[in-house]
Each structure stands twice: as C-alpha cells, then as structure tokens.
C-alpha cells in the first residue's frame, strides 16, 4: 500500500470513529471516549482537522470530577450497551463530585494531556485558537495533576499510585500478576457480570476470565470508597507505583511548566511536584541488576521485577541519565538484532511473555510513538528510525489493528494484527509518523 493510501485510510478510520465531539478508540470494541486514547488521537487528527483535535480534548474534560479526576472512560451515550463495564456498573453517583452527565468510570489513565497540549502548540505556533484552547485547558489539567498528587500519593513521595490495572493502560501486563494473585475471589460476593469484549475480539488475544474477576473486584473496592477515599490505599491488594504512569506525569508536568511560563500562569506548584518526582523516580525505580526502571508494589513493599515497555517511557520524559538511557537503548537494539519487531510490550525471554495476548508481548503503535520520541531525545536516531519504521510496516502489512505480533518469524505467516480493528490511535500515530 502506498504512503498516500495509508494516509487516506488513517483519515478514513478516524472519520468513521468520530462521534459528536470525540473519537471512539474502535467502533465495535470500545464505543465510548477513552482518556489517553483521546490524547493520541488529537495528535493525529490535528494534521487534517485541527478543530476536531481541539474539541476532542475539551470533550474529554467535560467528564472531569470536582476533585480533579479525569476518568478513564466517558460514557457520552447511555443507550450504548455493548461494553462491559458500562456506566451503571461503575455507579459513580457514590461520589458527589462526579458529573451527572456525562456519566464516567471512577478510575483514571496515564496523564497525557499536558504533553498533548504542548505538542499541538508546537505544531501550530501561530494559531490563535490553539493558544486560546491551551489556556482554557491549562487549569483543568493542573487540577488533574493536583488530584494525582493529593489522592494518589499518601506518603508524599512525588510518585502516584494506581489501584486498578486499567489505570496503567496496560491492563494484563505480567507486571501486575503477583499483585493480582493476592486477590482472593469469592464468587458468592462478586457481583454477576457478562463480558462483552470476547464476543468482539478473539478470547486468546484478550485478558483471561480470572483477570476479569479481579478487575471487577478492584472496581467494587474503588466504589466502596467513593473512588477517592483513603480506604483505597489502606485496603487495596493492588497498589502500584507504575513506571509509565509516573513518567508520563513527569513529562506532562514539564510541558505544563513551559506552557504556564509562556502564558503567564503560576507554575510554582508544578515545579515543586517536578522537583520531588524526578529524583524519587530515579531513586525508587532504577534496578541495577536488570538495567531498567521497575515499578513498585506498595502493598507488597517491593520492586516489581520485569523488563517491560513502560520503563522505556522514562526516555520520553527525559528521566534516564546517559548511562541508563544507553542500557535501555541496548536492550531494544538486541531485540531488533534477534528478529523482533520493536517494541515488544514485555520481556521476550520471560516465561510470562505471550506474543499475541494483549499487554503480555505484542507491539502497540502508540507505545512506539512514545519510545521513538524518547530515543530521539537522547540522540539514538538510528534506533528511533527502526521503532518508527516497524510501526509503519506492521500497519501497512497487517492493517489498522489495536496491537501486533512482535516475533518477525511468526508475523510473516499472518495477514492481520490482533484485537480491535479500525483503531483510532493506531491511525493517529501513523499519521504523525508519516508526517515527520
Ligand atoms: C479498559 C481503549 C483502551 C485502552 C487501554 C487498553 C484497553 C480497556 C479494555 O482499551 O483497555 O480500559 O476494555 O480492555 O488496554 O490501554 O485505553 O483503547
């Protein structure tokens, strides 16, 4: 397929997934607005319809709670019933500060908004409407970061926690296995539910039934504590400080500081967060033996051992020092030399690696976008080019899927990717990659 055709197809996917003011990740599988998906989508949409890209982010923030939370799903339609868990299962009315309309979930996702604002400002430096948009959203994004530092950092370390794997955006990563295994499921007390995802995507490419029981358990735990109560940190068996969520938060803090300074907003609070977060990330997450950053299991009080894609986002946020950056770069270079597409979502040498199951091994194009930028930050341009080229190649050969086979030998016999088709962020980051 020619590059022109690829661009036309990407735009067609994004047009088909556009609803009234926002883009669904995938028409069938995910029929609502997802938080971090919208950020990546704006980065692609702005290249052919700037107004829509701006509206995408504004619509997302109509779901913001009084406490600052930006939920992971905004259920703009209450009639759509093909996704589980829907708004009625979340019951966010337990929290008086949750909006009545639109209905939302009660958890969040990676804090991409700050860097998305800056990305668009940099792309369109002379557009007054982009400047006005960034100034309108700035206080809302800061309020969201304040939520994370207030409600998700009980020991005031400068590192936020998550209490549900869906918050990480990397739902069934093997990183969470040990914490998830801590959850004892009592079927008698777990509310009855019916999954919808496995009716649309292949079951062996999705999380398992046991994992879904635990997702529901943690949802109920959040609900019990109004989704923001201190009881979450006290009780949750799953309580994790994640490498990627914290790296993205730090990256967005940096963007907000620059934006705030450009437009004359007070950035004192942002600078304080940043001054605490970067050294804390360095101190707590670097693992000398593994030569990578590893998240921290707050409940188990230990590092979460595993080589995983989230650590590579530290490059994008500029957290890694030169030596650490080189180690991360070497890790990826070796995978490339051994015949893997970049960047597999989990350690290919681990027995827990699964090249087709969701976040346990496949390639995710928006992750390539983040890592590509990170490698460029440190001047590793040749490898950055490979990361970009691999994403383009997989989409060109296998379609606009949600994720892709990471083992080149296995991918050779496949004609398509995995998970949902006609995927928004796949199309969006492809547009940006092709525009570069
Ligand atoms: C739960 C929408 C979302 C992404 C996540 C991805 C997947 C949802 C699901 O789809 O998660 O949020 O139902 O599996 O893991 O990163 O935002 O594309």
Coordinates of C-alpha atoms and ligand atoms in Angstrom, one line a residue:
X1 CA 0.0 0.0 0.0
X2 CA 1.4 3.4 -0.9
X3 CA 2.0 6.1 1.7
X4 CA -0.8 8.2 0.2
X5 CA -3.2 5.3 0.5
X6 CA -2.0 4.7 4.1
X7 CA -2.7 8.3 5.0
X8 CA -6.1 8.2 3.3
X9 CA -7.0 5.1 5.2
X10 CA -5.9 6.5 8.5
X11 CA -8.1 9.5 8.0
X12 CA -11.0 7.3 6.9
X13 CA -10.7 5.3 10.2
X14 CA -10.6 8.5 12.3
X15 CA -13.6 9.9 10.4
X16 CA -15.5 6.7 10.9
X17 CA -14.7 6.6 14.6
X18 CA -15.7 10.3 15.1
X19 CA -18.9 10.8 17.1
X20 CA -20.4 14.1 18.2
X21 CA -17.3 15.8 19.7
X22 CA -15.0 12.9 20.3
X23 CA -13.4 9.8 18.8
X24 CA -14.1 6.2 19.9
X25 CA -11.0 4.0 20.0
X26 CA -12.7 1.4 17.9
X27 CA -16.3 1.4 16.8
X28 CA -17.3 -2.0 18.0
X29 CA -14.9 -2.9 20.8
X30 CA -14.7 0.4 22.6
X31 CA -17.8 2.6 21.8
X32 CA -17.1 5.5 24.2
X33 CA -14.4 8.1 24.8
X34 CA -11.2 6.7 26.4
X35 CA -8.9 9.1 28.2
X36 CA -5.4 8.5 27.0
X37 CA -6.6 7.3 23.6
X38 CA -8.1 10.8 23.0
X39 CA -4.7 12.4 23.6
X40 CA -3.0 10.3 20.9
X41 CA -6.0 10.7 18.6
X42 CA -5.7 14.5 18.8
X43 CA -2.1 14.3 17.8
X44 CA -3.1 12.6 14.6
X45 CA -6.4 14.4 13.9
X46 CA -4.8 17.8 14.2
X47 CA -3.0 17.0 10.9
X48 CA -6.2 17.0 8.9
X49 CA -8.8 18.7 11.1
X50 CA -7.4 21.0 13.8
X51 CA -10.8 22.0 15.1
X52 CA -11.8 18.4 15.8
X53 CA -8.5 17.7 17.6
X54 CA -9.1 20.7 19.9
X55 CA -12.7 19.6 20.6
X56 CA -11.6 16.0 21.3
X57 CA -9.7 17.2 24.4
X58 CA -12.3 19.7 25.5
X59 CA -15.0 17.0 25.3
X60 CA -12.8 14.7 27.4
X61 CA -12.6 17.3 30.2
X62 CA -16.4 17.6 30.3
X63 CA -16.1 14.3 32.3
X64 CA -13.7 15.8 34.9
X65 CA -14.8 15.4 38.5
X66 CA -14.8 18.1 41.2
X67 CA -11.8 16.5 42.8
X68 CA -9.9 16.9 39.6
X69 CA -10.0 13.3 38.4
X70 CA -10.2 12.8 34.6
X71 CA -11.9 9.4 34.3
X72 CA -10.6 6.6 32.0
X73 CA -13.9 6.3 30.2
X74 CA -16.5 9.0 29.4
X75 CA -19.8 7.3 28.6
X76 CA -21.3 10.0 26.3
X77 CA -24.1 7.7 25.3
X78 CA -26.2 6.0 27.9
X79 CA -28.0 3.9 25.3
X80 CA -24.9 2.1 24.1
X81 CA -24.8 -1.3 25.9
X82 CA -22.2 -3.3 24.1
X83 CA -19.3 -2.6 26.5
X84 CA -18.7 -4.0 30.0
X85 CA -18.4 -2.4 32.5
X86 CA -20.9 0.3 31.4
X87 CA -21.7 3.4 33.4
X88 CA -24.4 1.7 35.5
X89 CA -21.8 -0.8 36.8
X90 CA -19.5 2.0 37.8
X91 CA -22.2 3.8 39.8
X92 CA -20.1 6.9 40.2
X93 CA -23.1 8.6 42.0
X94 CA -21.3 7.3 45.1
X95 CA -19.1 10.4 44.8
X96 CA -20.9 13.7 45.0
X97 CA -18.3 15.3 42.8
X98 CA -18.7 13.0 39.8
X99 CA -20.7 14.6 36.9
X100 CA -24.3 13.5 36.4
X101 CA -23.7 14.0 32.7
X102 CA -21.7 12.7 31.0
X103 CA -21.5 9.6 33.0
X104 CA -18.0 8.3 33.6
X105 CA -15.9 5.5 35.1
X106 CA -14.3 6.0 38.5
X107 CA -10.6 5.4 37.7
X108 CA -8.1 7.2 35.5
X109 CA -5.4 6.6 32.9
X110 CA -1.9 8.0 32.1
X111 CA -1.7 11.8 32.3
X112 CA -1.0 12.5 28.6
X113 CA -2.9 15.8 28.5
X114 CA -0.1 18.2 29.4
X115 CA 2.2 16.9 26.7
X116 CA -0.6 16.8 24.1
X117 CA -1.3 20.5 24.8
X118 CA 2.3 21.3 24.2
X119 CA 2.5 19.1 21.1
X120 CA -0.3 21.0 19.4
X121 CA 1.1 24.3 20.5
X122 CA 4.4 23.4 18.9
X123 CA 2.8 22.1 15.7
X124 CA 0.7 25.3 15.3
X125 CA 2.7 28.1 16.9
X126 CA 0.9 30.8 15.1
X127 CA -2.7 29.6 15.5
X128 CA -4.5 31.8 18.0
X129 CA -7.3 29.2 18.5
X130 CA -4.7 26.7 19.7
X131 CA -3.3 29.2 22.2
X132 CA -6.7 30.0 23.5
X133 CA -7.5 26.3 23.7
X134 CA -4.3 25.6 25.7
X135 CA -5.1 28.4 28.1
X136 CA -8.6 27.2 28.6
X137 CA -7.4 23.6 29.4
X138 CA -4.3 24.5 31.3
X139 CA -6.0 25.0 34.8
X140 CA -8.1 21.8 34.2
X141 CA -5.0 19.7 33.5
X142 CA -3.2 21.2 36.5
X143 CA -6.3 20.4 38.7
X144 CA -6.0 16.8 37.4
X145 CA -2.3 16.6 38.4
X146 CA -3.2 18.1 41.7
X147 CA -5.7 15.2 42.1
X148 CA -3.0 12.7 41.5
X149 CA -0.5 14.2 43.9
X150 CA -3.3 14.7 46.6
X151 CA -5.2 11.4 46.4
X152 CA -2.7 9.1 44.9
X153 CA 0.5 9.8 46.9
X154 CA -0.3 9.0 50.6
X155 CA 3.4 9.1 51.7
X156 CA 4.1 12.4 49.8
X157 CA 6.9 10.8 47.8
X158 CA 6.2 12.5 44.5
X159 CA 5.1 9.2 42.9
X160 CA 1.5 8.4 42.2
X161 CA -0.1 5.0 42.7
X162 CA -2.8 3.2 40.8
X163 CA -5.3 0.8 42.3
X164 CA -6.6 -0.8 39.1
X165 CA -4.6 -2.3 36.2
X166 CA -6.9 -0.5 33.8
X167 CA -5.4 2.8 35.0
X168 CA -2.0 1.8 33.7
X169 CA -3.4 1.4 30.2
X170 CA -1.5 -1.9 30.1
X171 CA -4.3 -4.0 31.6
X172 CA -2.9 -7.5 31.8
X173 CA 0.8 -6.8 31.8
X174 CA 2.7 -9.7 33.6
X175 CA 4.0 -7.0 35.9
X176 CA 0.7 -7.0 37.7
X177 CA 0.4 -10.8 38.1
X178 CA 1.8 -11.1 41.6
X179 CA -0.3 -8.2 43.0
X180 CA -3.4 -9.6 41.2
X181 CA -2.8 -13.1 42.6
X182 CA -3.1 -11.6 46.0
X183 CA -6.8 -11.0 45.4
X184 CA -8.9 -13.8 46.7
X185 CA -12.1 -14.1 44.7
X186 CA -15.2 -15.2 46.4
X187 CA -17.7 -15.8 43.6
X188 CA -20.6 -15.5 46.1
X189 CA -19.8 -11.9 46.9
X190 CA -18.5 -10.8 43.4
X191 CA -21.4 -9.1 41.5
X192 CA -22.6 -11.1 38.5
X193 CA -21.4 -9.7 35.2
X194 CA -21.1 -10.6 31.5
X195 CA -18.0 -9.8 29.4
X196 CA -18.6 -8.2 26.0
X197 CA -15.0 -8.0 24.7
X198 CA -14.6 -11.7 23.9
X199 CA -17.7 -11.6 21.7
X200 CA -15.9 -9.0 19.5
X201 CA -12.2 -9.8 19.8
X202 CA -10.6 -13.3 20.0
X203 CA -10.5 -14.6 23.5
X204 CA -6.9 -15.7 23.3
X205 CA -5.9 -12.2 22.5
X206 CA -7.7 -10.7 25.5
X207 CA -7.3 -10.9 29.3
X208 CA -8.4 -14.1 31.0
X209 CA -11.6 -14.8 33.0
X210 CA -9.6 -14.9 36.2
X211 CA -8.2 -11.4 35.4
X212 CA -11.6 -10.1 34.7
X213 CA -12.9 -11.3 38.1
X214 CA -10.1 -9.3 39.7
X215 CA -10.8 -6.2 37.6
X216 CA -14.4 -6.3 38.9
X217 CA -13.2 -6.9 42.4
X218 CA -11.0 -3.8 42.3
X219 CA -13.8 -1.7 40.7
X220 CA -16.0 -2.7 43.6
X221 CA -13.3 -1.7 46.1
X222 CA -13.0 1.7 44.5
X223 CA -16.8 2.1 44.5
X224 CA -16.9 1.2 48.2
X225 CA -14.5 4.1 48.9
X226 CA -16.2 6.6 46.5
X227 CA -13.3 6.2 44.2
X228 CA -11.1 8.7 46.0
X229 CA -11.3 7.8 49.7
X230 CA -8.2 7.0 51.8
X231 CA -9.6 3.5 52.3
X232 CA -8.4 2.6 48.8
X233 CA -4.7 3.0 49.8
X234 CA -5.4 1.3 53.1
X235 CA -7.2 -1.7 51.7
X236 CA -6.4 -2.4 48.1
X237 CA -4.4 -5.6 47.5
X238 CA -3.4 -4.0 44.2
X239 CA -1.5 -0.8 44.9
X240 CA 1.3 0.0 42.4
X241 CA 3.5 2.9 41.5
X242 CA 4.0 2.4 37.8
X243 CA 7.0 3.4 35.7
X244 CA 4.9 4.6 32.8
X245 CA 2.2 6.4 34.6
X246 CA 4.8 8.3 36.6
X247 CA 7.0 9.0 33.6
X248 CA 4.0 10.4 31.6
X249 CA 3.0 12.5 34.6
X250 CA 6.5 13.9 34.8
X251 CA 6.6 14.6 31.0
X252 CA 3.3 16.4 31.2
X253 CA 4.5 18.4 34.3
X254 CA 7.4 19.6 32.2
X255 CA 5.1 20.6 29.3
X256 CA 2.7 22.4 31.7
X257 CA 5.6 24.4 33.2
X258 CA 6.7 25.6 29.8
X259 CA 3.1 26.4 28.8
X260 CA 2.4 28.1 32.0
X261 CA 5.5 30.3 31.6
X262 CA 4.6 31.1 28.0
X263 CA 1.1 32.3 29.1
X264 CA 1.9 33.8 32.5
X265 CA 0.2 31.2 34.7
X266 CA 1.7 30.4 38.2
X267 CA 3.8 27.3 37.8
X268 CA 5.2 27.2 41.4
X269 CA 3.2 24.1 42.4
X270 CA 4.1 22.3 39.2
X271 CA 7.8 23.0 39.8
X272 CA 7.5 21.7 43.3
X273 CA 5.9 18.4 42.1
X274 CA 8.6 18.1 39.5
X275 CA 11.5 18.7 41.9
X276 CA 10.2 15.9 44.0
X277 CA 9.1 13.4 41.4
X278 CA 12.1 13.1 39.1
X279 CA 14.6 12.2 41.9
X280 CA 12.1 9.9 43.5
X281 CA 11.6 8.1 40.2
X282 CA 15.4 7.7 39.8
X283 CA 15.9 6.6 43.4
X284 CA 13.0 4.2 43.7
X285 CA 12.6 2.7 40.3
X286 CA 16.1 2.1 38.8
X287 CA 17.2 -1.6 39.1
X288 CA 20.9 -2.0 38.6
X289 CA 20.7 -5.8 38.1
X290 CA 18.0 -5.6 35.4
X291 CA 19.4 -2.3 33.9
X292 CA 16.0 -0.9 33.6
X293 CA 13.4 1.0 35.6
X294 CA 10.9 -1.1 37.6
X295 CA 7.7 -0.1 39.3
X296 CA 7.0 -0.5 42.9
X297 CA 4.4 -2.7 44.6
X298 CA 3.3 -0.5 47.6
X299 CA 1.2 -3.3 49.2
X300 CA 4.0 -5.9 48.9
X301 CA 6.6 -3.3 49.6
X302 CA 9.0 -4.4 46.8
X303 CA 10.1 -3.6 43.3
X304 CA 8.2 -5.2 40.6
X305 CA 10.7 -7.3 38.7
X306 CA 10.4 -7.4 35.0
X307 CA 11.6 -5.9 31.7
X308 CA 8.7 -4.1 30.2
X309 CA 7.7 -1.4 27.8
X310 CA 6.6 1.2 30.5
X311 CA 10.2 1.7 31.6
X312 CA 11.2 2.9 28.2
X313 CA 8.8 5.9 28.6
X314 CA 11.4 7.3 31.0
X315 CA 13.3 8.2 27.9
X316 CA 10.4 10.3 26.6
X317 CA 10.2 12.1 29.9
X318 CA 14.0 12.7 30.0
X319 CA 14.3 11.0 33.4
X320 CA 17.0 8.5 32.5
X321 CA 20.6 9.6 32.8
X322 CA 23.0 8.9 29.9
X323 CA 24.1 5.5 31.3
X324 CA 20.6 4.4 31.9
X325 CA 19.5 5.6 28.6
X326 CA 22.2 3.6 26.9
X327 CA 21.2 0.5 28.8
X328 CA 17.6 0.9 27.6
X329 CA 18.7 1.6 24.1
X330 CA 20.9 -1.6 24.1
X331 CA 18.0 -3.7 25.3
X332 CA 15.9 -2.6 22.3
X333 CA 18.8 -2.9 19.9
X334 CA 19.4 -6.5 21.0
X335 CA 15.7 -7.3 20.4
X336 CA 15.9 -5.9 17.0
X337 CA 19.1 -7.9 16.2
X338 CA 17.3 -11.1 17.4
X339 CA 14.4 -10.7 15.0
X340 CA 11.7 -9.0 17.0
X341 CA 9.7 -6.0 15.9
X342 CA 10.1 -3.1 18.2
X343 CA 8.9 -2.6 20.9
X344 CA 7.5 -5.8 22.4
X345 CA 5.4 -4.9 25.4
X346 CA 7.1 -7.5 27.7
X347 CA 10.4 -9.3 28.1
X348 CA 10.6 -11.8 25.3
X349 CA 12.8 -14.1 27.4
X350 CA 10.3 -14.4 30.3
X351 CA 8.1 -17.5 30.6
X352 CA 5.3 -15.0 31.0
X353 CA 5.8 -13.5 27.6
X354 CA 3.0 -14.1 25.1
X355 CA 3.4 -12.6 21.7
X356 CA -0.3 -12.4 20.9
X357 CA -2.0 -11.7 24.2
X358 CA -2.6 -8.0 24.7
X359 CA 0.0 -6.4 27.0
X360 CA 2.0 -9.6 27.5
X361 CA 4.1 -9.2 24.4
X362 CA 2.6 -7.6 21.3
X363 CA 3.5 -4.3 19.7
X364 CA 1.3 -1.3 20.4
X365 CA 1.8 1.6 17.9
X366 CA 1.2 4.4 20.3
X367 CA 3.9 3.0 22.6
X368 CA 6.2 3.1 19.6
X369 CA 5.3 6.8 19.2
X370 CA 6.4 7.4 22.8
X371 CA 9.6 5.4 22.6
X372 CA 10.5 6.9 19.2
X373 CA 10.4 10.3 20.8
X374 CA 12.4 9.1 23.8
X375 CA 15.2 7.7 21.7
X376 CA 15.4 10.9 19.7
X377 CA 15.7 12.8 22.9
X378 CA 18.9 11.0 23.7
X379 CA 20.2 11.2 20.1
X380 CA 19.7 7.5 19.3
X381 CA 18.3 8.4 15.9
X382 CA 19.0 5.2 14.1
X383 CA 17.1 3.1 16.6
X384 CA 14.4 5.7 16.7
X385 CA 14.0 5.2 12.9
X386 CA 13.6 1.5 13.4
X387 CA 10.9 2.0 16.0
X388 CA 9.1 4.2 13.7
X389 CA 9.6 2.0 10.6
X390 CA 8.4 -1.1 12.5
X391 CA 5.2 0.5 13.4
X392 CA 4.6 1.8 9.9
X393 CA 5.5 -1.6 8.4
X394 CA 3.2 -3.6 10.7
X395 CA 0.2 -1.3 10.0
X396 CA 0.9 -1.3 6.3
X397 CA 1.1 -5.1 6.1
X398 CA -1.4 -6.1 8.8
X399 CA -4.0 -3.4 8.9
X400 CA -5.2 -0.7 11.4
X401 CA -5.3 -3.1 14.4
X402 CA -5.1 -2.5 18.1
X403 CA -1.8 -4.4 18.5
X404 CA 0.6 -6.7 16.5
X405 CA 2.7 -9.8 16.6
X406 CA 6.2 -9.0 17.9
X407 CA 8.0 -12.0 16.6
X408 CA 9.0 -11.4 13.0
X409 CA 9.1 -15.1 12.1
X410 CA 5.6 -15.6 13.4
X411 CA 4.3 -12.4 11.9
X412 CA 5.4 -13.5 8.4
X413 CA 2.6 -16.0 8.3
X414 CA 0.0 -13.5 9.5
X415 CA -2.2 -11.3 7.3
X416 CA -3.6 -9.2 10.1
X417 CA -3.0 -7.7 13.6
X418 CA -4.6 -8.6 16.9
X419 CA -7.5 -7.2 19.0
X420 CA -9.8 -4.5 17.6
X421 CA -9.7 -3.4 14.0
X422 CA -10.0 0.2 12.5
X423 CA -8.3 1.5 15.6
X424 CA -8.1 5.2 16.3
X425 CA -4.7 5.7 18.0
X426 CA -3.1 3.3 15.5
X427 CA -4.3 5.5 12.7
X428 CA -3.5 8.7 14.6
X429 CA 0.2 7.9 15.4
X430 CA 0.6 6.6 11.9
X431 CA -0.4 10.0 10.5
X432 CA 2.1 11.6 12.8
X433 CA 4.9 9.2 11.9
X434 CA 4.2 9.7 8.2
X435 CA 4.2 13.5 8.6
X436 CA 7.6 13.6 10.3
Ligands
LIG1 C1 -10.1 -0.9 29.5 C2 -9.2 1.7 24.8 C3 -8.5 1.0 25.9 C4 -7.0 1.5 26.1 C5 -6.3 0.6 27.1 C6 -6.4 -0.8 26.6 C7 -7.9 -1.3 26.5 C8 -9.8 -1.3 28.1 C9 -10.4 -2.7 27.8 O1 -8.5 -0.4 25.6 O2 -8.4 -1.2 27.8 O3 -9.7 0.4 29.7 O4 -11.6 -2.9 27.9 O5 -9.6 -3.7 27.6 O6 -5.7 -1.7 27.4 O7 -4.9 1.0 27.1 O8 -7.0 2.8 26.6 O9 -8.4 1.6 23.6

